[in-house]
Amino acid sequence: MTLGGEVYGVPEFNTVQITMANADLLEEAGLSVDDVNGSDWEAMSAANEALMQRDGSLSVIGVDSKLPEFFPLWARANGVELLSEDGREANLDDPAAIEALEWAVGIYDAQGGFGDVKALRDSADFFGEGNQFATGVLGAMPMEQWYVNVLNDVSPDAPMVFDTVRDHEGEPIAYASGSAWAIPSGAENPEAACRWARAMTSVDAWIAAAEARLDLREEEGKPFTGILTGNAEADEQIREMVTSGGEPWDSAVEAVYEANEHTFTLPANPADAEFEAALNDAINDVLSGDAEAADALARAQETAQEALDEAWAKVEEGS
C-alpha cells in the first residue's frame, strides 16, 4: 500500500464480488444467472421486474444493485474510471458514470424505491439460516466472496447459483478492496509493529491459518472454500487446499478465483476519505430522490477534485 513511493500499509485480506442468485426464483421466472450477472443491463432490469414480488409491500427483492458501496463496480463495467491512474483527477461526472448510476438506482425505483428494498434487506437474518437466499426473498445481487462461506455454513441446501459479475462484453470484473495493517503515527514501538505486521501477512502465516480453517471445516463435514489474502503467493497455495462441496459451491469457488484474476481498484491518493464521502453523498442523494444523477455527480466531482488538489499540494509540500 504505497503513495508517492512511501509504504503506508501491508495488505491483509482482499475482497472481490461475484454474482449470487436464488436458482429456484430464477427458474420460476424463466431466467438464468446470465440475466442477472451484469453482462446485459436491459436484461438485468427486466429480470429484476420478473423476480420481484409485492404483497401489499415488497416481499421479494428482484435484484439488489448494492448501492452505494458497489457503484464503482457498475461504473467500471460501463467503461469509466472514476479516478485517474495517478490518483489526481476525479472523473465522477463522466456521462458513463451518470448512466451507470441512473441504471443502478432504477433497479430500486422499479421495486418501489431504495427505502422499500433496504427495509426488506435489513429484515433478513443475513448471517443466519434465515438469510435472504434461504428464505427466498432475494433474486440476485453482487456480493463479496466471503459470503459464500457464510451461506455454505448456515444454509448449505439453499438453492444457489453463482457467476462472476460481468461487464458489457461478458468479461469477468470485480472491484478489489480489503484491509491492511498500518502503524499509527506516534506509535511507541513502530519497529516491532512493522515486524508483527510483516509476520502476520507472510506466506507461512497464511498457510497456517488456512490449515486451521481446513481442519475445522473437515471436522464439521463442510468444504473449505478458500481465502483471498493480500499475498498472491499465499493465494496460489491456498487455492490448492480448497475441498469440493459439490454444486453449487464448487462453481462459487471457481467464480471467486476467476473474479480475483479480473480486478480493478481505485488508485491510491491522499484524499481517499474525502473522495469516497463526496461520491457516496451524491449516490445517497439520488437514492433518496433529493437529486438527479447528473446534478449529484457534478457536485461530487467539484468536491472531490477540490479535496484531491488540496491533498496533493500538501504531499508535494512535504507537510
PDB file of C-alpha atoms in Angstrom, residues 60-211:
ATOM      1  CA  VAL A  60     -39.257 -10.462  -2.731  1.00  0.00           C
ATOM      2  CA  ILE A  61     -36.365  -8.306  -3.904  1.00  0.00           C
ATOM      3  CA  GLY A  62     -35.736  -8.932  -7.568  1.00  0.00           C
ATOM      4  CA  VAL A  63     -32.186  -7.626  -7.876  1.00  0.00           C
ATOM      5  CA  ASP A  64     -30.165  -5.665  -5.355  1.00  0.00           C
ATOM      6  CA  SER A  65     -27.613  -3.472  -7.147  1.00  0.00           C
ATOM      7  CA  LYS A  66     -25.904  -2.852  -3.790  1.00  0.00           C
ATOM      8  CA  LEU A  67     -25.650   0.909  -3.732  1.00  0.00           C
ATOM      9  CA  PRO A  68     -23.851   2.947  -2.666  1.00  0.00           C
ATOM     10  CA  GLU A  69     -20.926   0.616  -1.955  1.00  0.00           C
ATOM     11  CA  PHE A  70     -20.741  -1.151  -5.318  1.00  0.00           C
ATOM     12  CA  PHE A  71     -21.198   1.869  -7.572  1.00  0.00           C
ATOM     13  CA  PRO A  72     -17.515   1.777  -8.660  1.00  0.00           C
ATOM     14  CA  LEU A  73     -18.175  -1.752  -9.944  1.00  0.00           C
ATOM     15  CA  TRP A  74     -21.079  -0.664 -12.159  1.00  0.00           C
ATOM     16  CA  ALA A  75     -19.211   2.430 -13.351  1.00  0.00           C
ATOM     17  CA  ARG A  76     -16.191   0.384 -14.396  1.00  0.00           C
ATOM     18  CA  ALA A  77     -18.428  -2.223 -16.036  1.00  0.00           C
ATOM     19  CA  ASN A  78     -19.799   0.668 -18.084  1.00  0.00           C
ATOM     20  CA  GLY A  79     -16.297   1.601 -19.174  1.00  0.00           C
ATOM     21  CA  VAL A  80     -15.464   4.540 -16.913  1.00  0.00           C
ATOM     22  CA  GLU A  81     -12.642   5.038 -14.410  1.00  0.00           C
ATOM     23  CA  LEU A  82     -13.789   7.270 -11.563  1.00  0.00           C
ATOM     24  CA  LEU A  83     -10.244   8.350 -10.715  1.00  0.00           C
ATOM     25  CA  SER A  84      -7.223   8.781 -12.977  1.00  0.00           C
ATOM     26  CA  GLU A  85      -4.412   6.261 -12.797  1.00  0.00           C
ATOM     27  CA  ASP A  86      -2.161   8.726 -10.972  1.00  0.00           C
ATOM     28  CA  GLY A  87      -4.872   9.423  -8.378  1.00  0.00           C
ATOM     29  CA  ARG A  88      -5.040  13.141  -9.196  1.00  0.00           C
ATOM     30  CA  GLU A  89      -8.080  13.656 -11.405  1.00  0.00           C
ATOM     31  CA  ALA A  90     -11.647  12.782 -10.420  1.00  0.00           C
ATOM     32  CA  ASN A  91     -13.998  11.652 -13.166  1.00  0.00           C
ATOM     33  CA  LEU A  92     -17.271  11.345 -11.295  1.00  0.00           C
ATOM     34  CA  ASP A  93     -19.415  13.303 -13.753  1.00  0.00           C
ATOM     35  CA  ASP A  94     -18.421  11.270 -16.797  1.00  0.00           C
ATOM     36  CA  PRO A  95     -21.534  10.500 -18.905  1.00  0.00           C
ATOM     37  CA  ALA A  96     -20.886   6.778 -18.486  1.00  0.00           C
ATOM     38  CA  ALA A  97     -20.811   7.201 -14.700  1.00  0.00           C
ATOM     39  CA  ILE A  98     -24.094   9.105 -14.802  1.00  0.00           C
ATOM     40  CA  GLU A  99     -25.618   6.362 -16.946  1.00  0.00           C
ATOM     41  CA  ALA A 100     -24.396   3.684 -14.523  1.00  0.00           C
ATOM     42  CA  LEU A 101     -25.876   5.473 -11.534  1.00  0.00           C
ATOM     43  CA  GLU A 102     -29.206   6.068 -13.263  1.00  0.00           C
ATOM     44  CA  TRP A 103     -29.414   2.386 -14.140  1.00  0.00           C
ATOM     45  CA  ALA A 104     -28.418   1.079 -10.712  1.00  0.00           C
ATOM     46  CA  VAL A 105     -30.862   3.424  -8.948  1.00  0.00           C
ATOM     47  CA  GLY A 106     -33.519   2.430 -11.472  1.00  0.00           C
ATOM     48  CA  ILE A 107     -33.242  -1.137 -10.194  1.00  0.00           C
ATOM     49  CA  TYR A 108     -34.554   0.144  -6.857  1.00  0.00           C
ATOM     50  CA  ASP A 109     -37.098   2.544  -8.318  1.00  0.00           C
ATOM     51  CA  ALA A 110     -38.753  -0.341 -10.158  1.00  0.00           C
ATOM     52  CA  GLN A 111     -39.308  -2.042  -6.784  1.00  0.00           C
ATOM     53  CA  GLY A 112     -40.853   0.921  -5.019  1.00  0.00           C
ATOM     54  CA  GLY A 113     -37.668   2.781  -4.161  1.00  0.00           C
ATOM     55  CA  PHE A 114     -34.489   2.223  -2.232  1.00  0.00           C
ATOM     56  CA  GLY A 115     -36.298   2.524   1.103  1.00  0.00           C
ATOM     57  CA  ASP A 116     -38.536  -0.450   0.359  1.00  0.00           C
ATOM     58  CA  VAL A 117     -35.628  -2.608  -0.777  1.00  0.00           C
ATOM     59  CA  LYS A 118     -33.438  -1.635   2.168  1.00  0.00           C
ATOM     60  CA  ALA A 119     -36.208  -2.326   4.673  1.00  0.00           C
ATOM     61  CA  LEU A 120     -36.662  -5.857   3.353  1.00  0.00           C
ATOM     62  CA  ARG A 121     -32.897  -6.358   3.002  1.00  0.00           C
ATOM     63  CA  ASP A 122     -32.303  -5.296   6.624  1.00  0.00           C
ATOM     64  CA  SER A 123     -35.023  -7.593   7.952  1.00  0.00           C
ATOM     65  CA  ALA A 124     -33.198 -10.724   6.760  1.00  0.00           C
ATOM     66  CA  ASP A 125     -31.094 -12.889   9.060  1.00  0.00           C
ATOM     67  CA  PHE A 126     -28.069 -12.082   6.941  1.00  0.00           C
ATOM     68  CA  PHE A 127     -25.575 -14.280   8.778  1.00  0.00           C
ATOM     69  CA  GLY A 128     -28.013 -16.996   9.838  1.00  0.00           C
ATOM     70  CA  GLU A 129     -30.092 -19.788   8.403  1.00  0.00           C
ATOM     71  CA  GLY A 130     -32.900 -17.314   7.767  1.00  0.00           C
ATOM     72  CA  ASN A 131     -30.839 -15.370   5.243  1.00  0.00           C
ATOM     73  CA  GLN A 132     -32.473 -13.824   2.185  1.00  0.00           C
ATOM     74  CA  PHE A 133     -31.469 -16.616  -0.181  1.00  0.00           C
ATOM     75  CA  ALA A 134     -32.558 -19.465   2.097  1.00  0.00           C
ATOM     76  CA  THR A 135     -35.935 -17.823   2.675  1.00  0.00           C
ATOM     77  CA  GLY A 136     -36.459 -16.927  -0.982  1.00  0.00           C
ATOM     78  CA  VAL A 137     -36.792 -13.165  -0.551  1.00  0.00           C
ATOM     79  CA  LEU A 138     -33.943 -12.151  -2.874  1.00  0.00           C
ATOM     80  CA  GLY A 139     -33.447 -12.962  -6.523  1.00  0.00           C
ATOM     81  CA  ALA A 140     -29.865 -11.859  -7.096  1.00  0.00           C
ATOM     82  CA  MET A 141     -27.113  -9.490  -6.021  1.00  0.00           C
ATOM     83  CA  PRO A 142     -23.374  -8.972  -6.330  1.00  0.00           C
ATOM     84  CA  MET A 143     -21.677  -9.726  -3.019  1.00  0.00           C
ATOM     85  CA  GLU A 144     -18.190 -10.135  -1.553  1.00  0.00           C
ATOM     86  CA  GLN A 145     -16.698 -13.598  -1.855  1.00  0.00           C
ATOM     87  CA  TRP A 146     -16.597 -14.273   1.898  1.00  0.00           C
ATOM     88  CA  TYR A 147     -20.385 -14.605   1.889  1.00  0.00           C
ATOM     89  CA  VAL A 148     -20.051 -17.887   0.005  1.00  0.00           C
ATOM     90  CA  ASN A 149     -18.584 -19.423   3.144  1.00  0.00           C
ATOM     91  CA  VAL A 150     -21.360 -17.936   5.294  1.00  0.00           C
ATOM     92  CA  LEU A 151     -24.098 -19.350   3.063  1.00  0.00           C
ATOM     93  CA  ASN A 152     -22.472 -22.766   2.855  1.00  0.00           C
ATOM     94  CA  ASP A 153     -22.078 -22.813   6.629  1.00  0.00           C
ATOM     95  CA  VAL A 154     -25.591 -21.772   7.701  1.00  0.00           C
ATOM     96  CA  SER A 155     -27.746 -22.783   4.717  1.00  0.00           C
ATOM     97  CA  PRO A 156     -25.931 -25.457   2.675  1.00  0.00           C
ATOM     98  CA  ASP A 157     -29.160 -26.517   0.981  1.00  0.00           C
ATOM     99  CA  ALA A 158     -30.153 -23.040  -0.197  1.00  0.00           C
ATOM    100  CA  PRO A 159     -30.974 -23.059  -3.934  1.00  0.00           C
ATOM    101  CA  MET A 160     -27.967 -21.053  -5.081  1.00  0.00           C
ATOM    102  CA  VAL A 161     -26.323 -20.324  -8.395  1.00  0.00           C
ATOM    103  CA  PHE A 162     -23.131 -18.298  -8.835  1.00  0.00           C
ATOM    104  CA  ASP A 163     -21.181 -16.466 -11.509  1.00  0.00           C
ATOM    105  CA  THR A 164     -18.716 -13.629 -11.707  1.00  0.00           C
ATOM    106  CA  VAL A 165     -20.034 -10.130 -12.218  1.00  0.00           C
ATOM    107  CA  ARG A 166     -19.566  -9.302 -15.902  1.00  0.00           C
ATOM    108  CA  ASP A 167     -19.088  -6.176 -17.975  1.00  0.00           C
ATOM    109  CA  HIS A 168     -20.948  -5.358 -21.186  1.00  0.00           C
ATOM    110  CA  GLU A 169     -18.546  -7.540 -23.153  1.00  0.00           C
ATOM    111  CA  GLY A 170     -19.367 -10.504 -20.934  1.00  0.00           C
ATOM    112  CA  GLU A 171     -15.938 -10.454 -19.303  1.00  0.00           C
ATOM    113  CA  PRO A 172     -15.494 -11.012 -15.543  1.00  0.00           C
ATOM    114  CA  ILE A 173     -14.956  -7.904 -13.461  1.00  0.00           C
ATOM    115  CA  ALA A 174     -14.507  -7.238  -9.750  1.00  0.00           C
ATOM    116  CA  TYR A 175     -13.789  -4.207  -7.595  1.00  0.00           C
ATOM    117  CA  ALA A 176     -10.895  -5.192  -5.346  1.00  0.00           C
ATOM    118  CA  SER A 177     -10.729  -3.746  -1.875  1.00  0.00           C
ATOM    119  CA  GLY A 178      -9.853  -5.100   1.520  1.00  0.00           C
ATOM    120  CA  SER A 179      -7.885  -4.342   4.649  1.00  0.00           C
ATOM    121  CA  ALA A 180      -4.291  -3.622   5.593  1.00  0.00           C
ATOM    122  CA  TRP A 181      -2.118  -3.407   8.683  1.00  0.00           C
ATOM    123  CA  ALA A 182      -0.822   0.109   9.317  1.00  0.00           C
ATOM    124  CA  ILE A 183       1.220   1.714  12.088  1.00  0.00           C
ATOM    125  CA  PRO A 184      -0.254   4.921  13.558  1.00  0.00           C
ATOM    126  CA  SER A 185       1.913   7.996  13.714  1.00  0.00           C
ATOM    127  CA  GLY A 186       3.451   8.285  17.170  1.00  0.00           C
ATOM    128  CA  ALA A 187       3.377   4.553  17.898  1.00  0.00           C
ATOM    129  CA  GLU A 188       5.634   3.645  20.833  1.00  0.00           C
ATOM    130  CA  ASN A 189       7.381   0.783  19.045  1.00  0.00           C
ATOM    131  CA  PRO A 190       6.920   1.072  15.279  1.00  0.00           C
ATOM    132  CA  GLU A 191       9.778  -1.338  14.539  1.00  0.00           C
ATOM    133  CA  ALA A 192       8.104  -4.157  16.463  1.00  0.00           C
ATOM    134  CA  ALA A 193       4.740  -3.287  14.916  1.00  0.00           C
ATOM    135  CA  CYS A 194       6.269  -3.470  11.451  1.00  0.00           C
ATOM    136  CA  ARG A 195       7.827  -6.872  12.165  1.00  0.00           C
ATOM    137  CA  TRP A 196       4.495  -8.106  13.529  1.00  0.00           C
ATOM    138  CA  ALA A 197       2.503  -6.896  10.506  1.00  0.00           C
ATOM    139  CA  ARG A 198       5.024  -8.462   8.169  1.00  0.00           C
ATOM    140  CA  ALA A 199       4.810 -11.791  10.017  1.00  0.00           C
ATOM    141  CA  MET A 200       1.002 -11.713  10.033  1.00  0.00           C
ATOM    142  CA  THR A 201       0.912 -11.375   6.250  1.00  0.00           C
ATOM    143  CA  SER A 202       3.666 -13.858   5.428  1.00  0.00           C
ATOM    144  CA  VAL A 203       3.014 -16.945   3.331  1.00  0.00           C
ATOM    145  CA  ASP A 204       3.738 -19.213   6.299  1.00  0.00           C
ATOM    146  CA  ALA A 205       1.228 -17.386   8.493  1.00  0.00           C
ATOM    147  CA  TRP A 206      -1.475 -17.565   5.851  1.00  0.00           C
ATOM    148  CA  ILE A 207      -0.900 -21.257   5.187  1.00  0.00           C
ATOM    149  CA  ALA A 208      -1.126 -21.948   8.922  1.00  0.00           C
ATOM    150  CA  ALA A 209      -4.408 -20.026   9.076  1.00  0.00           C
ATOM    151  CA  ALA A 210      -5.771 -21.868   6.051  1.00  0.00           C
ATOM    152  CA  GLU A 211      -4.804 -25.239   7.514  1.00  0.00           C
TER     153      GLU A 211
END
